[in-house]
């Protein structure tokens, strides 16, 4: 069986009915790339080909696929308590996981709200920020400041603060927001890790405060390093300046750590690695190692306390927000098992130990055809490719298709190729990723 003749165990697959997310549906359905199993750092296709996973799924499977400990925990939980109401009643594993997550946070981030995705984390954090200021008697603080090229998922709040045009233009206007410039500067091209130029771009926040007035601004939201726009590490000193300006004007700082959190930065959080603590931090991708959807919004204790103090009688709901599947028992069981692995195998330490090798490999492509820039941080990296005139996204797509044929999955988006190996990946597999990509660049028209 070939990819083109996609079929399941019960016969030919109906490819038309499923409307695939963030996918060129017409292209995919004429050239399906099916994944039917996984093993460690490889995917397996229905015809048995092993495909090296160059992005840990979608940045979420850092411990490698199909971890038995996680699978057993999910199966055991499904047999014991498949679901418990998330509102007004509780189940122990949600509390256990919240405490566990708190233990991975920088000092001060102490209360954990569960969601199911990074998009829900984004919108939840924005709602917490607005409601917090209202509770503090400052109800005009409603505006948000995001950053160009920022990605905060696809819900209405997230696309409003996000800075990726194509993700916004179809959907009309959303919540009030403004944006800082991105930090992708030409003088920083081919920098290894954090660039030296660009900390001054944080000062734009002062200009936005002058324009909107701090009394109208609830929060600034940024990814510690931008991921989906093609791995843009923060210039040295940039996050520190943002933190200082937020403090000066009583503006909450939200870190969207959906990619940077839980290992990818070579630390437990991006906040820890960069030494800057936000007021609110959003997580999702790595907590359950991708096995069951789960995200978390972690806030300063006094933010939580404000809601409790202003919440009216004890039986009243202090924060009218949440999801049917917030803290789902299967997700919590998966999260606890995944965090055991995270600690026992010291996944952030593994990243820190191998990130130099990863950096050498990706920067080894700097002189290859079509490469305009190479960026990396921790176990995240990207290439910016020279566009084919009039078709900016085509070359990365074609290169990714070449890689797929050669047994490598890489993510392509805009004019970039993105890499995020599993934290447990051997150096030989990391080298293999970039050997194949090197061949693909040389073969590309
Ligand atoms: C920083 C960031 N925030 C939010 C999201 C959205 O996460 P989800 O796709 O789980 O909604 C992503 C996904 O890539 C992300 O990278």
Tab-separated table of C-alpha atoms and ligand atoms in Angstrom:
chain	number	residue	atom	x	y	z
A	1	UNK	CA	0.000	0.000	0.000
A	2	UNK	CA	1.294	3.471	-0.783
A	3	UNK	CA	0.459	6.780	0.848
A	4	UNK	CA	-1.640	7.690	-2.184
A	5	UNK	CA	-3.898	4.693	-1.669
A	6	UNK	CA	-4.711	5.551	1.917
A	7	UNK	CA	-6.713	2.826	3.555
A	8	UNK	CA	-7.565	1.564	7.000
A	9	UNK	CA	-7.834	-1.993	8.268
A	10	UNK	CA	-11.473	-2.012	7.131
A	11	UNK	CA	-10.960	-0.771	3.568
A	12	UNK	CA	-10.296	2.411	1.598
A	13	UNK	CA	-10.426	5.576	3.657
A	14	UNK	CA	-12.959	8.330	3.034
A	15	UNK	CA	-10.593	11.292	2.833
A	16	UNK	CA	-13.176	13.931	1.985
A	17	UNK	CA	-15.288	14.131	5.131
A	18	UNK	CA	-12.608	15.128	7.610
A	19	UNK	CA	-11.867	18.898	7.407
A	20	UNK	CA	-8.260	18.928	8.548
A	21	UNK	CA	-6.925	21.746	10.766
A	22	UNK	CA	-4.163	24.093	9.537
A	23	UNK	CA	-3.738	21.889	6.474
A	24	UNK	CA	-3.902	22.418	2.759
A	25	UNK	CA	-6.789	19.949	2.546
A	26	UNK	CA	-6.836	19.752	-1.258
A	27	UNK	CA	-3.130	19.063	-1.493
A	28	UNK	CA	-3.132	16.584	1.392
A	29	UNK	CA	-6.067	14.646	0.028
A	30	UNK	CA	-4.362	14.330	-3.350
A	31	UNK	CA	-1.130	13.249	-1.646
A	32	UNK	CA	-1.983	11.847	1.802
A	33	UNK	CA	0.778	11.435	4.329
A	34	UNK	CA	-0.617	9.024	6.867
A	35	UNK	CA	0.910	8.117	10.200
A	36	UNK	CA	-0.508	4.990	11.763
A	37	UNK	CA	1.877	4.243	14.631
A	38	UNK	CA	4.873	5.563	16.499
A	39	UNK	CA	7.876	4.130	18.267
A	40	UNK	CA	10.300	6.231	20.310
A	41	UNK	CA	11.410	9.128	18.124
A	42	UNK	CA	9.907	7.673	14.945
A	43	UNK	CA	6.503	7.665	13.327
A	44	UNK	CA	5.466	4.662	11.272
A	45	UNK	CA	3.398	4.866	8.100
A	46	UNK	CA	0.728	2.318	7.129
A	47	UNK	CA	3.197	0.741	4.687
A	48	UNK	CA	5.744	0.321	7.464
A	49	UNK	CA	8.140	3.177	6.706
A	50	UNK	CA	9.897	4.652	9.764
A	51	UNK	CA	9.831	8.461	9.780
A	52	UNK	CA	12.150	10.353	12.110
A	53	UNK	CA	10.065	12.864	14.085
A	54	UNK	CA	11.807	16.230	13.731
A	55	UNK	CA	9.270	18.221	15.761
A	56	UNK	CA	8.255	15.979	18.678
A	57	UNK	CA	4.836	15.723	17.036
A	58	UNK	CA	3.856	19.373	17.257
A	59	UNK	CA	6.418	20.324	19.937
A	60	UNK	CA	4.633	18.108	22.458
A	61	UNK	CA	6.246	14.656	22.733
A	62	UNK	CA	9.670	15.437	24.202
A	63	UNK	CA	9.940	12.133	26.059
A	64	UNK	CA	9.442	10.171	22.821
A	65	UNK	CA	6.277	8.463	21.656
A	66	UNK	CA	4.172	5.710	23.203
A	67	UNK	CA	5.764	5.836	26.634
A	68	UNK	CA	4.519	2.777	28.448
A	69	UNK	CA	4.291	4.522	31.832
A	70	UNK	CA	1.935	7.118	30.383
A	71	UNK	CA	-0.115	4.586	28.421
A	72	UNK	CA	-0.544	2.436	31.544
A	73	UNK	CA	-1.578	5.444	33.626
A	74	UNK	CA	-4.204	6.457	31.059
A	75	UNK	CA	-5.548	2.894	30.760
A	76	UNK	CA	-5.705	2.462	34.537
A	77	UNK	CA	-7.474	5.791	34.965
A	78	UNK	CA	-9.990	4.992	32.229
A	79	UNK	CA	-10.934	1.859	34.128
A	80	UNK	CA	-11.158	3.634	37.517
A	81	UNK	CA	-12.657	7.056	36.870
A	82	UNK	CA	-13.195	7.971	33.240
A	83	UNK	CA	-14.749	11.349	33.949
A	84	UNK	CA	-15.682	13.479	36.916
A	85	UNK	CA	-17.569	16.778	36.721
A	86	UNK	CA	-15.070	19.594	36.513
A	87	UNK	CA	-17.380	22.119	38.177
A	88	UNK	CA	-18.364	22.111	41.875
A	89	UNK	CA	-16.908	18.615	42.419
A	90	UNK	CA	-13.333	17.389	42.215
A	91	UNK	CA	-11.162	14.341	41.759
A	92	UNK	CA	-7.821	13.844	43.521
A	93	UNK	CA	-5.568	13.662	40.474
A	94	UNK	CA	-6.415	17.214	39.389
A	95	UNK	CA	-5.234	18.515	42.759
A	96	UNK	CA	-2.161	16.284	42.668
A	97	UNK	CA	-1.205	17.471	39.201
A	98	UNK	CA	-1.730	21.125	40.103
A	99	UNK	CA	0.660	20.770	43.064
A	100	UNK	CA	3.129	18.922	40.910
A	101	UNK	CA	3.068	21.644	38.253
A	102	UNK	CA	3.525	24.303	40.901
A	103	UNK	CA	6.732	22.540	41.901
A	104	UNK	CA	8.164	23.190	38.431
A	105	UNK	CA	7.356	26.904	38.483
A	106	UNK	CA	9.591	29.824	39.357
A	107	UNK	CA	8.941	31.318	42.756
A	108	UNK	CA	5.690	33.230	42.980
A	109	UNK	CA	3.650	31.324	40.381
A	110	UNK	CA	1.499	29.262	42.684
A	111	UNK	CA	-2.046	28.662	41.469
A	112	UNK	CA	-2.938	26.429	38.533
A	113	UNK	CA	-6.037	26.603	36.317
A	114	UNK	CA	-6.516	23.677	33.904
A	115	UNK	CA	-7.483	23.996	30.256
A	116	UNK	CA	-7.217	21.631	27.296
A	117	UNK	CA	-5.033	23.457	24.806
A	118	UNK	CA	-2.696	26.346	24.255
A	119	UNK	CA	-5.504	28.356	22.666
A	120	UNK	CA	-7.662	27.909	25.721
A	121	UNK	CA	-4.716	28.808	27.908
A	122	UNK	CA	-4.285	32.068	25.985
A	123	UNK	CA	-7.898	33.129	26.265
A	124	UNK	CA	-8.081	32.029	29.887
A	125	UNK	CA	-5.033	34.095	30.789
A	126	UNK	CA	-6.466	37.175	29.064
A	127	UNK	CA	-9.766	36.756	30.905
A	128	UNK	CA	-7.961	36.355	34.226
A	129	UNK	CA	-6.017	39.554	33.533
A	130	UNK	CA	-9.102	41.622	32.739
A	131	UNK	CA	-11.120	40.215	35.622
A	132	UNK	CA	-8.220	40.758	38.010
A	133	UNK	CA	-8.068	44.481	37.288
A	134	UNK	CA	-11.832	44.769	37.579
A	135	UNK	CA	-11.637	43.065	40.966
A	136	UNK	CA	-8.894	45.500	41.940
A	137	UNK	CA	-11.178	48.421	41.124
A	138	UNK	CA	-9.497	49.264	37.807
A	139	UNK	CA	-12.129	48.153	35.269
A	140	UNK	CA	-10.764	50.255	32.416
A	141	UNK	CA	-7.650	48.104	32.199
A	142	UNK	CA	-8.939	45.942	29.346
A	143	UNK	CA	-6.540	46.385	26.424
A	144	UNK	CA	-3.837	43.842	25.632
A	145	UNK	CA	-0.421	44.243	24.086
A	146	UNK	CA	0.934	41.354	22.028
A	147	UNK	CA	3.852	41.223	19.633
A	148	UNK	CA	4.141	40.943	15.876
A	149	UNK	CA	4.790	37.328	14.852
A	150	UNK	CA	3.423	36.139	18.208
A	151	UNK	CA	1.292	32.995	18.236
A	152	UNK	CA	-1.201	32.448	21.010
A	153	UNK	CA	-3.474	29.896	19.412
A	154	UNK	CA	-6.607	30.385	17.417
A	155	UNK	CA	-9.397	31.498	19.736
A	156	UNK	CA	-10.636	35.065	19.494
A	157	UNK	CA	-8.475	36.472	22.307
A	158	UNK	CA	-5.431	34.602	21.093
A	159	UNK	CA	-5.685	35.834	17.508
A	160	UNK	CA	-6.275	39.402	18.694
A	161	UNK	CA	-3.007	39.481	20.631
A	162	UNK	CA	-1.279	37.223	18.127
A	163	UNK	CA	0.785	38.740	15.377
A	164	UNK	CA	0.479	36.340	12.450
A	165	UNK	CA	-1.636	38.075	9.812
A	166	UNK	CA	-3.039	35.077	7.936
A	167	UNK	CA	-4.376	33.666	11.224
A	168	UNK	CA	-6.468	36.827	11.770
A	169	UNK	CA	-7.631	38.264	8.506
A	170	UNK	CA	-10.607	35.955	7.866
A	171	UNK	CA	-12.154	36.411	11.260
A	172	UNK	CA	-13.033	40.061	11.755
A	173	UNK	CA	-12.100	42.295	14.629
A	174	UNK	CA	-11.754	40.817	18.072
A	175	UNK	CA	-10.648	42.124	21.480
A	176	UNK	CA	-8.812	45.444	21.727
A	177	UNK	CA	-5.120	44.906	21.349
A	178	UNK	CA	-1.976	46.530	20.088
A	179	UNK	CA	1.374	45.064	19.238
A	180	UNK	CA	5.070	45.484	19.898
A	181	UNK	CA	7.420	44.997	16.964
A	182	UNK	CA	8.893	41.551	16.563
A	183	UNK	CA	12.587	41.092	17.264
A	184	UNK	CA	13.620	39.402	14.022
A	185	UNK	CA	16.339	41.870	12.996
A	186	UNK	CA	18.557	41.523	9.927
A	187	UNK	CA	21.658	42.299	12.000
A	188	UNK	CA	20.926	39.194	14.101
A	189	UNK	CA	20.914	36.739	11.197
A	190	UNK	CA	22.732	33.466	11.888
A	191	UNK	CA	23.052	34.200	15.613
A	192	UNK	CA	23.495	31.161	17.824
A	193	UNK	CA	21.050	31.375	20.723
A	194	UNK	CA	20.031	34.791	22.040
A	195	UNK	CA	20.936	37.704	19.755
A	196	UNK	CA	22.723	40.773	21.111
A	197	UNK	CA	20.734	43.382	19.164
A	198	UNK	CA	17.163	44.327	19.921
A	199	UNK	CA	16.618	44.780	23.665
A	200	UNK	CA	15.619	48.376	22.865
A	201	UNK	CA	12.515	47.042	21.081
A	202	UNK	CA	11.010	46.400	24.514
A	203	UNK	CA	10.978	50.166	25.003
A	204	UNK	CA	8.177	50.349	22.446
A	205	UNK	CA	6.003	49.326	25.344
A	206	UNK	CA	6.612	52.779	26.821
A	207	UNK	CA	5.298	54.284	23.570
A	208	UNK	CA	2.191	52.107	23.659
A	209	UNK	CA	1.621	53.107	27.264
A	210	UNK	CA	1.941	56.747	26.221
A	211	UNK	CA	-0.602	56.113	23.458
A	212	UNK	CA	-3.226	54.073	25.312
A	213	UNK	CA	-2.396	54.979	28.927
A	214	UNK	CA	-1.595	52.306	31.481
A	215	UNK	CA	-5.042	52.780	33.003
A	216	UNK	CA	-6.427	51.091	29.881
A	217	UNK	CA	-3.915	48.236	29.538
A	218	UNK	CA	-4.486	44.909	31.279
A	219	UNK	CA	-1.522	42.842	30.165
A	220	UNK	CA	1.346	42.239	27.800
A	221	UNK	CA	1.560	38.735	26.363
A	222	UNK	CA	4.642	37.300	24.662
A	223	UNK	CA	6.248	33.945	24.085
A	224	UNK	CA	9.655	33.873	25.855
A	225	UNK	CA	10.954	32.809	22.455
A	226	UNK	CA	8.540	32.898	19.556
A	227	UNK	CA	7.964	29.373	18.287
A	228	UNK	CA	5.414	29.116	15.513
A	229	UNK	CA	6.742	32.133	13.623
A	230	UNK	CA	10.029	30.273	13.267
A	231	UNK	CA	11.920	30.224	16.575
A	232	UNK	CA	12.852	33.808	17.399
A	233	UNK	CA	14.905	33.883	20.621
A	234	UNK	CA	14.612	37.081	22.670
A	235	UNK	CA	17.470	39.563	22.346
A	236	UNK	CA	19.641	39.670	25.459
A	237	UNK	CA	18.020	41.954	28.015
A	238	UNK	CA	14.709	42.213	26.145
A	239	UNK	CA	12.510	40.196	28.506
A	240	UNK	CA	14.073	41.933	31.521
A	241	UNK	CA	13.098	45.317	30.070
A	242	UNK	CA	9.563	44.203	29.343
A	243	UNK	CA	9.294	43.014	32.940
A	244	UNK	CA	10.568	46.350	34.281
A	245	UNK	CA	8.199	48.426	32.147
A	246	UNK	CA	5.223	46.264	33.113
A	247	UNK	CA	6.118	46.710	36.783
A	248	UNK	CA	6.516	50.445	36.379
A	249	UNK	CA	3.013	50.830	34.905
A	250	UNK	CA	1.099	48.123	36.781
A	251	UNK	CA	0.609	45.975	33.696
A	252	UNK	CA	0.508	42.193	34.009
A	253	UNK	CA	3.121	40.244	32.087
A	254	UNK	CA	1.902	36.960	30.593
A	255	UNK	CA	4.386	34.462	29.205
A	256	UNK	CA	2.949	32.062	26.679
A	257	UNK	CA	5.145	29.068	27.474
A	258	UNK	CA	3.194	26.583	25.409
A	259	UNK	CA	6.362	25.697	23.484
A	260	UNK	CA	9.065	26.990	25.838
A	261	UNK	CA	7.712	25.306	28.989
A	262	UNK	CA	8.490	21.862	30.347
A	263	UNK	CA	11.894	21.228	28.888
A	264	UNK	CA	12.230	22.695	25.419
A	265	UNK	CA	14.237	25.697	26.699
A	266	UNK	CA	16.693	23.438	28.496
A	267	UNK	CA	15.038	24.262	31.820
A	268	UNK	CA	11.706	23.604	33.470
A	269	UNK	CA	10.313	26.834	32.049
A	270	UNK	CA	11.435	29.593	29.738
A	271	UNK	CA	11.008	31.908	32.721
A	272	UNK	CA	13.604	29.905	34.623
A	273	UNK	CA	16.002	29.770	31.693
A	274	UNK	CA	15.752	33.481	30.907
A	275	UNK	CA	15.611	34.539	34.565
A	276	UNK	CA	12.446	36.594	34.167
A	277	UNK	CA	9.259	35.679	36.010
A	278	UNK	CA	5.898	36.671	34.552
A	279	UNK	CA	2.684	37.228	36.524
A	280	UNK	CA	0.867	34.558	34.532
A	281	UNK	CA	2.328	31.657	32.539
A	282	UNK	CA	0.509	29.514	29.977
A	283	UNK	CA	1.449	25.913	29.279
A	284	UNK	CA	0.044	23.092	27.214
A	285	UNK	CA	2.135	21.108	24.828
A	286	UNK	CA	4.482	19.020	26.919
A	287	UNK	CA	2.686	18.401	30.207
A	288	UNK	CA	1.194	15.026	29.193
A	289	UNK	CA	3.905	14.388	26.599
A	290	UNK	CA	1.193	14.879	23.995
A	291	UNK	CA	-0.766	11.789	25.016
A	292	UNK	CA	-3.959	13.539	26.184
A	293	UNK	CA	-4.831	17.223	25.677
A	294	UNK	CA	-4.120	19.311	28.776
A	295	UNK	CA	-2.949	22.838	29.379
A	296	UNK	CA	-2.491	25.027	32.424
A	297	UNK	CA	-2.523	28.705	33.294
A	298	UNK	CA	-0.371	29.357	36.341
A	299	UNK	CA	-0.779	32.649	38.204
A	300	UNK	CA	0.785	34.584	41.047
A	301	UNK	CA	-0.747	33.700	44.353
A	302	UNK	CA	-2.059	37.207	45.010
A	303	UNK	CA	-3.942	37.160	41.693
A	304	UNK	CA	-5.802	34.058	42.870
A	305	UNK	CA	-6.251	35.593	46.319
A	306	UNK	CA	-7.818	38.699	44.804
A	307	UNK	CA	-10.525	36.562	43.214
A	308	UNK	CA	-11.104	34.743	46.505
A	309	UNK	CA	-11.357	37.987	48.488
A	310	UNK	CA	-13.732	39.613	46.026
A	311	UNK	CA	-15.751	36.479	45.376
A	312	UNK	CA	-18.744	37.113	47.648
A	313	UNK	CA	-20.128	34.262	49.769
A	314	UNK	CA	-18.017	31.107	49.876
A	315	UNK	CA	-20.402	29.096	47.719
A	316	UNK	CA	-20.301	31.689	44.927
A	317	UNK	CA	-18.206	31.100	41.807
A	318	UNK	CA	-15.261	33.505	41.968
A	319	UNK	CA	-14.185	33.135	38.323
A	320	UNK	CA	-17.014	32.202	35.939
A	321	UNK	CA	-14.797	30.382	33.493
A	322	UNK	CA	-13.759	26.775	32.834
A	323	UNK	CA	-14.229	23.860	30.506
A	324	UNK	CA	-16.140	20.596	30.791
A	325	UNK	CA	-12.818	18.857	30.326
A	326	UNK	CA	-10.676	21.110	32.570
A	327	UNK	CA	-8.491	18.738	34.580
A	328	UNK	CA	-9.916	15.659	32.875
A	329	UNK	CA	-9.003	12.512	34.853
A	330	UNK	CA	-7.270	10.844	31.899
A	331	UNK	CA	-5.276	13.977	31.171
A	332	UNK	CA	-4.256	14.349	34.810
A	333	UNK	CA	-3.201	10.699	35.023
A	334	UNK	CA	-1.166	11.161	31.839
A	335	UNK	CA	0.326	14.396	33.176
A	336	UNK	CA	1.417	12.835	36.461
A	337	UNK	CA	3.069	9.924	34.645
A	338	UNK	CA	4.716	12.281	32.133
A	339	UNK	CA	6.064	14.511	34.895
A	340	UNK	CA	7.513	11.442	36.628
A	341	UNK	CA	9.460	10.758	33.448
A	342	UNK	CA	10.341	14.440	33.174
A	343	UNK	CA	11.988	14.307	36.593
A	344	UNK	CA	13.414	10.787	36.605
A	345	UNK	CA	15.051	11.223	33.209
A	346	UNK	CA	15.930	14.882	33.824
A	347	UNK	CA	14.530	15.945	30.462
A	348	UNK	CA	15.519	19.626	30.812
A	349	UNK	CA	19.035	18.467	31.711
A	350	UNK	CA	19.104	16.264	28.612
A	351	UNK	CA	18.205	19.271	26.471
A	352	UNK	CA	20.814	21.439	28.165
A	353	UNK	CA	23.439	18.741	27.610
A	354	UNK	CA	22.654	18.254	23.906
A	355	UNK	CA	21.576	21.733	22.807
A	356	UNK	CA	25.128	22.658	21.757
A	357	UNK	CA	25.217	19.675	19.418
A	358	UNK	CA	21.801	20.587	18.025
A	359	UNK	CA	23.038	24.159	17.521
A	360	UNK	CA	26.133	22.980	15.650
A	361	UNK	CA	24.019	20.748	13.409
A	362	UNK	CA	21.451	23.379	12.478
A	363	UNK	CA	24.046	26.091	11.929
A	364	UNK	CA	25.916	23.626	9.744
A	365	UNK	CA	23.232	24.420	7.157
A	366	UNK	CA	24.011	28.163	7.123
A	367	UNK	CA	25.852	28.016	3.802
A	368	UNK	CA	23.419	25.736	2.043
A	369	UNK	CA	21.385	26.950	-0.932
A	370	UNK	CA	18.296	29.076	-0.160
A	371	UNK	CA	19.121	29.572	3.542
A	372	UNK	CA	18.651	33.214	4.607
A	373	UNK	CA	18.818	32.737	8.376
A	374	UNK	CA	19.333	30.105	11.054
A	375	UNK	CA	18.044	30.508	14.623
A	376	UNK	CA	18.021	28.233	17.643
A	377	UNK	CA	17.404	28.060	21.349
A	378	UNK	CA	17.338	24.985	23.566
A	379	UNK	CA	15.836	22.195	21.474
A	380	UNK	CA	14.088	24.537	19.037
A	381	UNK	CA	15.448	25.822	15.764
A	382	UNK	CA	14.402	27.202	12.412
A	383	UNK	CA	15.695	28.051	8.972
A	384	UNK	CA	14.334	30.978	6.976
A	385	UNK	CA	14.430	30.158	3.276
A	386	UNK	CA	14.629	32.452	0.299
A	387	UNK	CA	11.223	32.562	-1.341
A	388	UNK	CA	10.374	31.462	-4.830
A	389	UNK	CA	9.144	34.752	-6.350
A	390	UNK	CA	5.411	35.121	-5.827
A	391	UNK	CA	5.155	31.891	-3.810
A	392	UNK	CA	6.612	32.603	-0.358
A	393	UNK	CA	5.485	29.367	1.282
A	394	UNK	CA	6.291	26.975	-1.526
A	395	UNK	CA	9.954	26.124	-1.016
A	396	UNK	CA	9.599	25.038	2.646
A	397	UNK	CA	6.645	22.884	1.611
A	398	UNK	CA	8.587	21.222	-1.187
A	399	UNK	CA	11.558	20.597	1.066
A	400	UNK	CA	9.319	19.087	3.741
A	401	UNK	CA	7.824	16.759	1.108
A	402	UNK	CA	11.305	15.695	0.018
A	403	UNK	CA	12.146	14.988	3.679
A	404	UNK	CA	8.987	12.940	4.132
A	405	UNK	CA	10.027	10.755	1.209
A	406	UNK	CA	13.466	10.375	2.819
A	407	UNK	CA	11.968	9.345	6.165
A	408	UNK	CA	11.929	12.641	8.069
A	409	UNK	CA	9.016	14.715	9.337
A	410	UNK	CA	9.786	18.442	9.526
A	411	UNK	CA	7.367	21.276	10.087
A	412	UNK	CA	7.066	23.934	7.413
A	413	UNK	CA	5.291	27.230	7.958
A	414	UNK	CA	5.487	30.557	6.122
A	415	UNK	CA	9.030	30.877	4.800
A	416	UNK	CA	10.500	28.688	7.546
A	417	UNK	CA	11.368	25.112	8.371
A	418	UNK	CA	11.124	24.366	12.088
A	419	UNK	CA	12.853	21.767	14.221
A	420	UNK	CA	12.080	20.529	17.715
A	421	UNK	CA	13.610	17.139	18.436
A	422	UNK	CA	12.461	14.979	21.309
A	423	UNK	CA	14.494	15.669	24.436
A	424	UNK	CA	15.502	11.999	24.490
A	425	UNK	CA	16.766	11.976	20.911
A	426	UNK	CA	20.253	10.537	20.369
A	427	UNK	CA	22.851	12.764	18.757
A	428	UNK	CA	23.001	10.398	15.786
A	429	UNK	CA	19.298	11.002	15.094
A	430	UNK	CA	19.740	14.763	15.434
A	431	UNK	CA	22.590	14.597	12.936
A	432	UNK	CA	20.385	12.532	10.618
A	433	UNK	CA	17.685	15.231	10.651
A	434	UNK	CA	20.097	17.832	9.352
A	435	UNK	CA	21.802	15.478	6.876
A	436	UNK	CA	18.461	14.890	5.208
A	437	UNK	CA	17.528	18.583	5.296
A	438	UNK	CA	20.938	19.435	3.833
A	439	UNK	CA	20.291	17.050	0.939
A	440	UNK	CA	16.815	18.532	0.516
A	441	UNK	CA	18.202	22.075	0.292
A	442	UNK	CA	20.768	21.028	-2.298
A	443	UNK	CA	18.111	19.205	-4.308
A	444	UNK	CA	15.589	22.064	-4.144
A	445	UNK	CA	15.051	24.188	-7.208
B	1	LIG	C1	3.003	29.735	22.053
B	1	LIG	C2	1.755	29.010	21.671
B	1	LIG	N1	0.597	29.363	22.229
B	1	LIG	C3	-0.552	28.735	21.940
B	1	LIG	C4	-0.576	27.705	21.037
B	1	LIG	C5	-1.872	27.044	20.695
B	1	LIG	O1	-1.915	25.770	21.211
B	1	LIG	P1	-3.081	24.776	20.756
B	1	LIG	O2	-2.802	24.402	19.341
B	1	LIG	O3	-2.936	23.638	21.730
B	1	LIG	O4	-4.370	25.491	20.918
B	1	LIG	C6	0.607	27.288	20.433
B	1	LIG	C7	0.618	26.190	19.465
B	1	LIG	O5	1.550	25.975	18.743
B	1	LIG	C8	1.803	27.966	20.755
B	1	LIG	O6	2.958	27.630	20.183
